[in-house]
Amino acid sequence: MNYFDDKQPLVADIFVRYPSTPQGKRSALMPLLREVQNAHGHVSDGHMAEIAALIGSTATEVRSVMSFYSTYSTVPTGKYHLQVCSTLMCSLAGADELWDELVEQLDVQPGELSPDRMFSVQKVECLGSCGTAPVVQLNDSGYYENVTRRKCHELIALMRSGITPRLDNPVPVTVNASGLQVTAAGETVGANSGSLHSLGGSS
């Protein structure tokens, strides 16, 4: 049985949000993917084909859309899916070393589950928390910020004991009226256009 075979009211509720045209039907792709991802922790080839048939598309197109978003996975993920921001600010702040530490500690590579099936890891593009780099996102829940090697060890130790460490910031990251990121402790970090200074000379 396909995933959505016994969920026709749910499918109808999703489709009614969009125009009743071929293009409108294809717009339902994201919520259908999210439904499967939430239920199974990943979207398999079979699920992609099923969703493609529902929206009048192809499995290839469904996969191409999924590949753009780090929130979707094509392989099973662990209870703790750790996503390390790999863009410039986090790299400069030590994300590459943090990645190496995670992979070594957990004995896992991207696309794999740790031997105890509790952990999976992934490098992702910018998580929008440059002021608190390096950053690790837990599942779709939120961020651990300024993750040093010591903090990484502490987080993993808690997770291994079955305790989910308190997030430093939920998703989405809080931004105040001035456009500055706000940490969970209420501290503002980063910069905005008002803090830019002239490099001198005339324009």
mmCIF file with all atom_site columns, C-alpha atoms in Angstrom:
data_model
loop_
_atom_site.group_PDB
_atom_site.id
_atom_site.type_symbol
_atom_site.label_atom_id
_atom_site.label_alt_id
_atom_site.label_comp_id
_atom_site.label_asym_id
_atom_site.label_entity_id
_atom_site.label_seq_id
_atom_site.pdbx_PDB_ins_code
_atom_site.Cartn_x
_atom_site.Cartn_y
_atom_site.Cartn_z
_atom_site.occupancy
_atom_site.B_iso_or_equiv
_atom_site.pdbx_formal_charge
_atom_site.auth_seq_id
_atom_site.auth_comp_id
_atom_site.auth_asym_id
_atom_site.auth_atom_id
_atom_site.pdbx_PDB_model_num
ATOM 1   C CA . MET A 1 1   ? 0.000  0.000  0.000   1.00 0.00 ? 1   MET A CA 1
ATOM 2   C CA . ASN A 1 2   ? 1.239  3.482  -0.844  1.00 0.00 ? 2   ASN A CA 1
ATOM 3   C CA . TYR A 1 3   ? 1.674  6.037  1.935   1.00 0.00 ? 3   TYR A CA 1
ATOM 4   C CA . PHE A 1 4   ? -1.228 8.272  0.893   1.00 0.00 ? 4   PHE A CA 1
ATOM 5   C CA . ASP A 1 5   ? -3.688 5.476  -0.057  1.00 0.00 ? 5   ASP A CA 1
ATOM 6   C CA . ASP A 1 6   ? -5.503 5.699  3.284   1.00 0.00 ? 6   ASP A CA 1
ATOM 7   C CA . LYS A 1 7   ? -4.989 9.456  3.669   1.00 0.00 ? 7   LYS A CA 1
ATOM 8   C CA . GLN A 1 8   ? -7.280 10.838 0.982   1.00 0.00 ? 8   GLN A CA 1
ATOM 9   C CA . PRO A 1 9   ? -8.861 13.496 3.252   1.00 0.00 ? 9   PRO A CA 1
ATOM 10  C CA . LEU A 1 10  ? -5.354 14.786 4.021   1.00 0.00 ? 10  LEU A CA 1
ATOM 11  C CA . VAL A 1 11  ? -4.441 14.850 0.323   1.00 0.00 ? 11  VAL A CA 1
ATOM 12  C CA . ALA A 1 12  ? -7.688 16.670 -0.499  1.00 0.00 ? 12  ALA A CA 1
ATOM 13  C CA . ASP A 1 13  ? -7.003 19.211 2.264   1.00 0.00 ? 13  ASP A CA 1
ATOM 14  C CA . ILE A 1 14  ? -3.551 19.897 0.809   1.00 0.00 ? 14  ILE A CA 1
ATOM 15  C CA . PHE A 1 15  ? -4.779 20.221 -2.788  1.00 0.00 ? 15  PHE A CA 1
ATOM 16  C CA . VAL A 1 16  ? -7.637 22.581 -1.875  1.00 0.00 ? 16  VAL A CA 1
ATOM 17  C CA . ARG A 1 17  ? -5.041 25.181 -0.823  1.00 0.00 ? 17  ARG A CA 1
ATOM 18  C CA . TYR A 1 18  ? -3.939 25.642 -4.427  1.00 0.00 ? 18  TYR A CA 1
ATOM 19  C CA . PRO A 1 19  ? -5.638 26.513 -7.740  1.00 0.00 ? 19  PRO A CA 1
ATOM 20  C CA . SER A 1 20  ? -7.330 23.567 -9.434  1.00 0.00 ? 20  SER A CA 1
ATOM 21  C CA . THR A 1 21  ? -4.988 23.683 -12.431 1.00 0.00 ? 21  THR A CA 1
ATOM 22  C CA . PRO A 1 22  ? -2.080 21.416 -13.394 1.00 0.00 ? 22  PRO A CA 1
ATOM 23  C CA . GLN A 1 23  ? 0.330  24.077 -12.126 1.00 0.00 ? 23  GLN A CA 1
ATOM 24  C CA . GLY A 1 24  ? -1.671 24.493 -8.928  1.00 0.00 ? 24  GLY A CA 1
ATOM 25  C CA . LYS A 1 25  ? -1.610 20.752 -8.339  1.00 0.00 ? 25  LYS A CA 1
ATOM 26  C CA . ARG A 1 26  ? 2.169  20.726 -8.643  1.00 0.00 ? 26  ARG A CA 1
ATOM 27  C CA . SER A 1 27  ? 2.331  23.439 -5.973  1.00 0.00 ? 27  SER A CA 1
ATOM 28  C CA . ALA A 1 28  ? 1.274  20.792 -3.443  1.00 0.00 ? 28  ALA A CA 1
ATOM 29  C CA . LEU A 1 29  ? 4.684  19.131 -3.749  1.00 0.00 ? 29  LEU A CA 1
ATOM 30  C CA . MET A 1 30  ? 6.251  20.710 -0.664  1.00 0.00 ? 30  MET A CA 1
ATOM 31  C CA . PRO A 1 31  ? 3.508  19.875 1.877   1.00 0.00 ? 31  PRO A CA 1
ATOM 32  C CA . LEU A 1 32  ? 3.272  16.325 0.526   1.00 0.00 ? 32  LEU A CA 1
ATOM 33  C CA . LEU A 1 33  ? 7.033  15.907 0.929   1.00 0.00 ? 33  LEU A CA 1
ATOM 34  C CA . ARG A 1 34  ? 6.857  17.340 4.437   1.00 0.00 ? 34  ARG A CA 1
ATOM 35  C CA . GLU A 1 35  ? 4.111  14.893 5.394   1.00 0.00 ? 35  GLU A CA 1
ATOM 36  C CA . VAL A 1 36  ? 6.249  11.905 4.357   1.00 0.00 ? 36  VAL A CA 1
ATOM 37  C CA . GLN A 1 37  ? 9.444  13.345 5.828   1.00 0.00 ? 37  GLN A CA 1
ATOM 38  C CA . ASN A 1 38  ? 7.734  13.882 9.198   1.00 0.00 ? 38  ASN A CA 1
ATOM 39  C CA . ALA A 1 39  ? 6.314  10.369 9.209   1.00 0.00 ? 39  ALA A CA 1
ATOM 40  C CA . HIS A 1 40  ? 9.387  8.420  8.072   1.00 0.00 ? 40  HIS A CA 1
ATOM 41  C CA . GLY A 1 41  ? 12.380 10.684 8.639   1.00 0.00 ? 41  GLY A CA 1
ATOM 42  C CA . HIS A 1 42  ? 13.198 10.522 4.933   1.00 0.00 ? 42  HIS A CA 1
ATOM 43  C CA . VAL A 1 43  ? 11.548 10.354 1.502   1.00 0.00 ? 43  VAL A CA 1
ATOM 44  C CA . SER A 1 44  ? 12.288 7.122  -0.354  1.00 0.00 ? 44  SER A CA 1
ATOM 45  C CA . ASP A 1 45  ? 12.301 6.561  -4.125  1.00 0.00 ? 45  ASP A CA 1
ATOM 46  C CA . GLY A 1 46  ? 8.882  4.928  -3.790  1.00 0.00 ? 46  GLY A CA 1
ATOM 47  C CA . HIS A 1 47  ? 7.488  7.944  -1.967  1.00 0.00 ? 47  HIS A CA 1
ATOM 48  C CA . MET A 1 48  ? 8.902  10.262 -4.644  1.00 0.00 ? 48  MET A CA 1
ATOM 49  C CA . ALA A 1 49  ? 7.181  8.257  -7.358  1.00 0.00 ? 49  ALA A CA 1
ATOM 50  C CA . GLU A 1 50  ? 3.914  8.269  -5.407  1.00 0.00 ? 50  GLU A CA 1
ATOM 51  C CA . ILE A 1 51  ? 4.022  12.042 -4.880  1.00 0.00 ? 51  ILE A CA 1
ATOM 52  C CA . ALA A 1 52  ? 4.942  12.601 -8.531  1.00 0.00 ? 52  ALA A CA 1
ATOM 53  C CA . ALA A 1 53  ? 1.864  10.628 -9.612  1.00 0.00 ? 53  ALA A CA 1
ATOM 54  C CA . LEU A 1 54  ? -0.354 12.649 -7.248  1.00 0.00 ? 54  LEU A CA 1
ATOM 55  C CA . ILE A 1 55  ? 0.791  16.027 -8.585  1.00 0.00 ? 55  ILE A CA 1
ATOM 56  C CA . GLY A 1 56  ? 1.159  15.068 -12.253 1.00 0.00 ? 56  GLY A CA 1
ATOM 57  C CA . SER A 1 57  ? 4.950  15.325 -12.319 1.00 0.00 ? 57  SER A CA 1
ATOM 58  C CA . THR A 1 58  ? 7.938  12.970 -12.454 1.00 0.00 ? 58  THR A CA 1
ATOM 59  C CA . ALA A 1 59  ? 10.026 11.390 -9.713  1.00 0.00 ? 59  ALA A CA 1
ATOM 60  C CA . THR A 1 60  ? 13.063 13.136 -11.220 1.00 0.00 ? 60  THR A CA 1
ATOM 61  C CA . GLU A 1 61  ? 11.461 16.539 -10.762 1.00 0.00 ? 61  GLU A CA 1
ATOM 62  C CA . VAL A 1 62  ? 10.432 15.684 -7.202  1.00 0.00 ? 62  VAL A CA 1
ATOM 63  C CA . ARG A 1 63  ? 14.012 14.638 -6.407  1.00 0.00 ? 63  ARG A CA 1
ATOM 64  C CA . SER A 1 64  ? 15.415 17.818 -7.982  1.00 0.00 ? 64  SER A CA 1
ATOM 65  C CA . VAL A 1 65  ? 13.188 19.977 -5.756  1.00 0.00 ? 65  VAL A CA 1
ATOM 66  C CA . MET A 1 66  ? 14.164 17.938 -2.691  1.00 0.00 ? 66  MET A CA 1
ATOM 67  C CA . SER A 1 67  ? 17.860 18.354 -3.457  1.00 0.00 ? 67  SER A CA 1
ATOM 68  C CA . PHE A 1 68  ? 17.538 22.122 -3.029  1.00 0.00 ? 68  PHE A CA 1
ATOM 69  C CA . TYR A 1 69  ? 16.359 21.849 0.602   1.00 0.00 ? 69  TYR A CA 1
ATOM 70  C CA . SER A 1 70  ? 18.418 20.377 3.436   1.00 0.00 ? 70  SER A CA 1
ATOM 71  C CA . THR A 1 71  ? 15.206 19.710 5.395   1.00 0.00 ? 71  THR A CA 1
ATOM 72  C CA . TYR A 1 72  ? 14.437 16.737 3.138   1.00 0.00 ? 72  TYR A CA 1
ATOM 73  C CA . SER A 1 73  ? 16.447 13.534 3.179   1.00 0.00 ? 73  SER A CA 1
ATOM 74  C CA . THR A 1 74  ? 16.467 10.642 0.721   1.00 0.00 ? 74  THR A CA 1
ATOM 75  C CA . VAL A 1 75  ? 18.025 8.268  3.257   1.00 0.00 ? 75  VAL A CA 1
ATOM 76  C CA . PRO A 1 76  ? 16.996 7.365  6.822   1.00 0.00 ? 76  PRO A CA 1
ATOM 77  C CA . THR A 1 77  ? 18.139 9.787  9.509   1.00 0.00 ? 77  THR A CA 1
ATOM 78  C CA . GLY A 1 78  ? 18.900 9.163  13.158  1.00 0.00 ? 78  GLY A CA 1
ATOM 79  C CA . LYS A 1 79  ? 16.952 10.324 16.172  1.00 0.00 ? 79  LYS A CA 1
ATOM 80  C CA . TYR A 1 80  ? 19.506 13.134 16.310  1.00 0.00 ? 80  TYR A CA 1
ATOM 81  C CA . HIS A 1 81  ? 20.145 14.467 12.801  1.00 0.00 ? 81  HIS A CA 1
ATOM 82  C CA . LEU A 1 82  ? 22.992 16.989 13.145  1.00 0.00 ? 82  LEU A CA 1
ATOM 83  C CA . GLN A 1 83  ? 23.420 19.511 10.348  1.00 0.00 ? 83  GLN A CA 1
ATOM 84  C CA . VAL A 1 84  ? 26.624 21.532 10.283  1.00 0.00 ? 84  VAL A CA 1
ATOM 85  C CA . CYS A 1 85  ? 26.606 24.871 8.482   1.00 0.00 ? 85  CYS A CA 1
ATOM 86  C CA . SER A 1 86  ? 29.445 24.757 5.935   1.00 0.00 ? 86  SER A CA 1
ATOM 87  C CA . THR A 1 87  ? 29.336 28.240 4.430   1.00 0.00 ? 87  THR A CA 1
ATOM 88  C CA . LEU A 1 88  ? 32.084 30.853 4.769   1.00 0.00 ? 88  LEU A CA 1
ATOM 89  C CA . MET A 1 89  ? 31.333 32.438 8.157   1.00 0.00 ? 89  MET A CA 1
ATOM 90  C CA . CYS A 1 90  ? 30.982 29.100 9.921   1.00 0.00 ? 90  CYS A CA 1
ATOM 91  C CA . SER A 1 91  ? 34.053 27.703 8.125   1.00 0.00 ? 91  SER A CA 1
ATOM 92  C CA . LEU A 1 92  ? 36.134 30.659 9.272   1.00 0.00 ? 92  LEU A CA 1
ATOM 93  C CA . ALA A 1 93  ? 34.863 30.106 12.824  1.00 0.00 ? 93  ALA A CA 1
ATOM 94  C CA . GLY A 1 94  ? 35.861 26.424 12.870  1.00 0.00 ? 94  GLY A CA 1
ATOM 95  C CA . ALA A 1 95  ? 33.025 24.484 11.235  1.00 0.00 ? 95  ALA A CA 1
ATOM 96  C CA . ASP A 1 96  ? 35.422 22.271 9.260   1.00 0.00 ? 96  ASP A CA 1
ATOM 97  C CA . GLU A 1 97  ? 37.179 21.150 12.444  1.00 0.00 ? 97  GLU A CA 1
ATOM 98  C CA . LEU A 1 98  ? 33.783 20.715 14.123  1.00 0.00 ? 98  LEU A CA 1
ATOM 99  C CA . TRP A 1 99  ? 32.639 18.502 11.241  1.00 0.00 ? 99  TRP A CA 1
ATOM 100 C CA . ASP A 1 100 ? 35.734 16.314 11.563  1.00 0.00 ? 100 ASP A CA 1
ATOM 101 C CA . GLU A 1 101 ? 35.118 16.002 15.300  1.00 0.00 ? 101 GLU A CA 1
ATOM 102 C CA . LEU A 1 102 ? 31.482 14.963 14.821  1.00 0.00 ? 102 LEU A CA 1
ATOM 103 C CA . VAL A 1 103 ? 32.294 12.375 12.174  1.00 0.00 ? 103 VAL A CA 1
ATOM 104 C CA . GLU A 1 104 ? 35.064 10.890 14.342  1.00 0.00 ? 104 GLU A CA 1
ATOM 105 C CA . GLN A 1 105 ? 33.003 10.856 17.555  1.00 0.00 ? 105 GLN A CA 1
ATOM 106 C CA . LEU A 1 106 ? 29.922 9.341  15.965  1.00 0.00 ? 106 LEU A CA 1
ATOM 107 C CA . ASP A 1 107 ? 31.683 7.009  13.515  1.00 0.00 ? 107 ASP A CA 1
ATOM 108 C CA . VAL A 1 108 ? 29.302 8.085  10.764  1.00 0.00 ? 108 VAL A CA 1
ATOM 109 C CA . GLN A 1 109 ? 29.467 9.654  7.299   1.00 0.00 ? 109 GLN A CA 1
ATOM 110 C CA . PRO A 1 110 ? 26.792 11.602 5.367   1.00 0.00 ? 110 PRO A CA 1
ATOM 111 C CA . GLY A 1 111 ? 24.033 9.253  4.229   1.00 0.00 ? 111 GLY A CA 1
ATOM 112 C CA . GLU A 1 112 ? 24.784 6.767  7.017   1.00 0.00 ? 112 GLU A CA 1
ATOM 113 C CA . LEU A 1 113 ? 23.343 6.062  10.439  1.00 0.00 ? 113 LEU A CA 1
ATOM 114 C CA . SER A 1 114 ? 25.663 5.631  13.407  1.00 0.00 ? 114 SER A CA 1
ATOM 115 C CA . PRO A 1 115 ? 26.038 1.990  14.555  1.00 0.00 ? 115 PRO A CA 1
ATOM 116 C CA . ASP A 1 116 ? 23.479 2.617  17.336  1.00 0.00 ? 116 ASP A CA 1
ATOM 117 C CA . ARG A 1 117 ? 21.138 4.273  14.763  1.00 0.00 ? 117 ARG A CA 1
ATOM 118 C CA . MET A 1 118 ? 20.822 7.338  16.986  1.00 0.00 ? 118 MET A CA 1
ATOM 119 C CA . PHE A 1 119 ? 22.850 9.780  14.884  1.00 0.00 ? 119 PHE A CA 1
ATOM 120 C CA . SER A 1 120 ? 23.188 11.034 11.334  1.00 0.00 ? 120 SER A CA 1
ATOM 121 C CA . VAL A 1 121 ? 25.162 14.010 10.044  1.00 0.00 ? 121 VAL A CA 1
ATOM 122 C CA . GLN A 1 122 ? 24.948 16.373 7.098   1.00 0.00 ? 122 GLN A CA 1
ATOM 123 C CA . LYS A 1 123 ? 26.740 19.454 5.804   1.00 0.00 ? 123 LYS A CA 1
ATOM 124 C CA . VAL A 1 124 ? 24.251 22.179 4.860   1.00 0.00 ? 124 VAL A CA 1
ATOM 125 C CA . GLU A 1 125 ? 24.305 25.627 3.340   1.00 0.00 ? 125 GLU A CA 1
ATOM 126 C CA . CYS A 1 126 ? 23.906 28.836 5.352   1.00 0.00 ? 126 CYS A CA 1
ATOM 127 C CA . LEU A 1 127 ? 21.639 28.489 8.385   1.00 0.00 ? 127 LEU A CA 1
ATOM 128 C CA . GLY A 1 128 ? 21.353 32.257 8.791   1.00 0.00 ? 128 GLY A CA 1
ATOM 129 C CA . SER A 1 129 ? 23.102 32.410 12.148  1.00 0.00 ? 129 SER A CA 1
ATOM 130 C CA . CYS A 1 130 ? 26.444 33.885 11.084  1.00 0.00 ? 130 CYS A CA 1
ATOM 131 C CA . GLY A 1 131 ? 26.816 35.929 14.286  1.00 0.00 ? 131 GLY A CA 1
ATOM 132 C CA . THR A 1 132 ? 26.976 32.739 16.373  1.00 0.00 ? 132 THR A CA 1
ATOM 133 C CA . ALA A 1 133 ? 29.160 30.551 14.133  1.00 0.00 ? 133 ALA A CA 1
ATOM 134 C CA . PRO A 1 134 ? 29.910 27.710 14.032  1.00 0.00 ? 134 PRO A CA 1
ATOM 135 C CA . VAL A 1 135 ? 26.328 26.455 14.153  1.00 0.00 ? 135 VAL A CA 1
ATOM 136 C CA . VAL A 1 136 ? 24.755 22.990 14.277  1.00 0.00 ? 136 VAL A CA 1
ATOM 137 C CA . GLN A 1 137 ? 21.057 22.445 13.587  1.00 0.00 ? 137 GLN A CA 1
ATOM 138 C CA . LEU A 1 138 ? 19.291 19.579 15.363  1.00 0.00 ? 138 LEU A CA 1
ATOM 139 C CA . ASN A 1 139 ? 16.626 17.954 13.184  1.00 0.00 ? 139 ASN A CA 1
ATOM 140 C CA . ASP A 1 140 ? 14.202 20.758 12.216  1.00 0.00 ? 140 ASP A CA 1
ATOM 141 C CA . SER A 1 141 ? 14.050 22.048 15.783  1.00 0.00 ? 141 SER A CA 1
ATOM 142 C CA . GLY A 1 142 ? 16.738 24.662 16.242  1.00 0.00 ? 142 GLY A CA 1
ATOM 143 C CA . TYR A 1 143 ? 20.378 25.621 16.631  1.00 0.00 ? 143 TYR A CA 1
ATOM 144 C CA . TYR A 1 144 ? 23.339 24.970 18.867  1.00 0.00 ? 144 TYR A CA 1
ATOM 145 C CA . GLU A 1 145 ? 25.502 28.073 18.530  1.00 0.00 ? 145 GLU A CA 1
ATOM 146 C CA . ASN A 1 146 ? 29.220 28.812 18.994  1.00 0.00 ? 146 ASN A CA 1
ATOM 147 C CA . VAL A 1 147 ? 29.869 25.060 19.044  1.00 0.00 ? 147 VAL A CA 1
ATOM 148 C CA . THR A 1 148 ? 33.420 24.488 20.261  1.00 0.00 ? 148 THR A CA 1
ATOM 149 C CA . ARG A 1 149 ? 35.039 21.056 20.488  1.00 0.00 ? 149 ARG A CA 1
ATOM 150 C CA . ARG A 1 150 ? 34.213 20.943 24.208  1.00 0.00 ? 150 ARG A CA 1
ATOM 151 C CA . LYS A 1 151 ? 30.590 21.936 23.618  1.00 0.00 ? 151 LYS A CA 1
ATOM 152 C CA . CYS A 1 152 ? 30.352 19.316 20.869  1.00 0.00 ? 152 CYS A CA 1
ATOM 153 C CA . HIS A 1 153 ? 31.532 16.626 23.324  1.00 0.00 ? 153 HIS A CA 1
ATOM 154 C CA . GLU A 1 154 ? 29.003 17.769 25.927  1.00 0.00 ? 154 GLU A CA 1
ATOM 155 C CA . LEU A 1 155 ? 26.099 17.775 23.454  1.00 0.00 ? 155 LEU A CA 1
ATOM 156 C CA . ILE A 1 156 ? 26.929 14.303 22.133  1.00 0.00 ? 156 ILE A CA 1
ATOM 157 C CA . ALA A 1 157 ? 27.316 12.906 25.663  1.00 0.00 ? 157 ALA A CA 1
ATOM 158 C CA . LEU A 1 158 ? 23.845 14.149 26.619  1.00 0.00 ? 158 LEU A CA 1
ATOM 159 C CA . MET A 1 159 ? 22.279 12.790 23.423  1.00 0.00 ? 159 MET A CA 1
ATOM 160 C CA . ARG A 1 160 ? 23.913 9.401  23.949  1.00 0.00 ? 160 ARG A CA 1
ATOM 161 C CA . SER A 1 161 ? 22.340 9.284  27.406  1.00 0.00 ? 161 SER A CA 1
ATOM 162 C CA . GLY A 1 162 ? 18.922 9.927  25.857  1.00 0.00 ? 162 GLY A CA 1
ATOM 163 C CA . ILE A 1 163 ? 18.704 13.600 26.837  1.00 0.00 ? 163 ILE A CA 1
ATOM 164 C CA . THR A 1 164 ? 18.067 16.188 24.129  1.00 0.00 ? 164 THR A CA 1
ATOM 165 C CA . PRO A 1 165 ? 20.188 19.214 25.083  1.00 0.00 ? 165 PRO A CA 1
ATOM 166 C CA . ARG A 1 166 ? 18.364 22.540 25.334  1.00 0.00 ? 166 ARG A CA 1
ATOM 167 C CA . LEU A 1 167 ? 18.607 24.456 22.072  1.00 0.00 ? 167 LEU A CA 1
ATOM 168 C CA . ASP A 1 168 ? 20.432 27.786 22.023  1.00 0.00 ? 168 ASP A CA 1
ATOM 169 C CA . ASN A 1 169 ? 17.894 29.127 19.537  1.00 0.00 ? 169 ASN A CA 1
ATOM 170 C CA . PRO A 1 170 ? 14.766 27.643 17.995  1.00 0.00 ? 170 PRO A CA 1
ATOM 171 C CA . VAL A 1 171 ? 14.051 27.797 14.282  1.00 0.00 ? 171 VAL A CA 1
ATOM 172 C CA . PRO A 1 172 ? 13.563 30.390 12.949  1.00 0.00 ? 172 PRO A CA 1
ATOM 173 C CA . VAL A 1 173 ? 16.264 32.522 14.551  1.00 0.00 ? 173 VAL A CA 1
ATOM 174 C CA . THR A 1 174 ? 14.894 35.589 16.332  1.00 0.00 ? 174 THR A CA 1
ATOM 175 C CA . VAL A 1 175 ? 15.669 38.950 14.723  1.00 0.00 ? 175 VAL A CA 1
ATOM 176 C CA . ASN A 1 176 ? 14.840 42.246 16.447  1.00 0.00 ? 176 ASN A CA 1
ATOM 177 C CA . ALA A 1 177 ? 13.370 45.422 14.937  1.00 0.00 ? 177 ALA A CA 1
ATOM 178 C CA . SER A 1 178 ? 16.853 46.689 14.067  1.00 0.00 ? 178 SER A CA 1
ATOM 179 C CA . GLY A 1 179 ? 17.562 43.601 11.990  1.00 0.00 ? 179 GLY A CA 1
ATOM 180 C CA . LEU A 1 180 ? 20.020 42.126 14.505  1.00 0.00 ? 180 LEU A CA 1
ATOM 181 C CA . GLN A 1 181 ? 20.011 38.461 15.451  1.00 0.00 ? 181 GLN A CA 1
ATOM 182 C CA . VAL A 1 182 ? 19.039 37.785 19.068  1.00 0.00 ? 182 VAL A CA 1
ATOM 183 C CA . THR A 1 183 ? 20.383 34.793 20.967  1.00 0.00 ? 183 THR A CA 1
ATOM 184 C CA . ALA A 1 184 ? 18.239 32.800 23.387  1.00 0.00 ? 184 ALA A CA 1
ATOM 185 C CA . ALA A 1 185 ? 19.948 34.716 26.216  1.00 0.00 ? 185 ALA A CA 1
ATOM 186 C CA . GLY A 1 186 ? 18.696 38.007 24.754  1.00 0.00 ? 186 GLY A CA 1
ATOM 187 C CA . GLU A 1 187 ? 22.098 39.146 23.468  1.00 0.00 ? 187 GLU A CA 1
ATOM 188 C CA . THR A 1 188 ? 22.210 40.839 20.048  1.00 0.00 ? 188 THR A CA 1
ATOM 189 C CA . VAL A 1 189 ? 24.879 39.603 17.667  1.00 0.00 ? 189 VAL A CA 1
ATOM 190 C CA . GLY A 1 190 ? 25.987 40.310 14.130  1.00 0.00 ? 190 GLY A CA 1
ATOM 191 C CA . ALA A 1 191 ? 25.503 43.548 12.230  1.00 0.00 ? 191 ALA A CA 1
ATOM 192 C CA . ASN A 1 192 ? 23.037 45.418 10.065  1.00 0.00 ? 192 ASN A CA 1
ATOM 193 C CA . SER A 1 193 ? 23.279 48.101 7.404   1.00 0.00 ? 193 SER A CA 1
ATOM 194 C CA . GLY A 1 194 ? 23.235 50.825 10.079  1.00 0.00 ? 194 GLY A CA 1
ATOM 195 C CA . SER A 1 195 ? 26.551 49.597 11.474  1.00 0.00 ? 195 SER A CA 1
ATOM 196 C CA . LEU A 1 196 ? 28.423 49.914 8.164   1.00 0.00 ? 196 LEU A CA 1
ATOM 197 C CA . HIS A 1 197 ? 31.124 52.563 7.893   1.00 0.00 ? 197 HIS A CA 1
ATOM 198 C CA . SER A 1 198 ? 32.394 54.424 4.865   1.00 0.00 ? 198 SER A CA 1
ATOM 199 C CA . LEU A 1 199 ? 35.680 53.177 3.448   1.00 0.00 ? 199 LEU A CA 1
ATOM 200 C CA . GLY A 1 200 ? 36.565 56.800 2.704   1.00 0.00 ? 200 GLY A CA 1
ATOM 201 C CA . GLY A 1 201 ? 36.904 58.681 -0.535  1.00 0.00 ? 201 GLY A CA 1
ATOM 202 C CA . SER A 1 202 ? 34.123 60.063 -2.678  1.00 0.00 ? 202 SER A CA 1
ATOM 203 C CA . SER A 1 203 ? 31.575 58.001 -4.503  1.00 0.00 ? 203 SER A CA 1
#
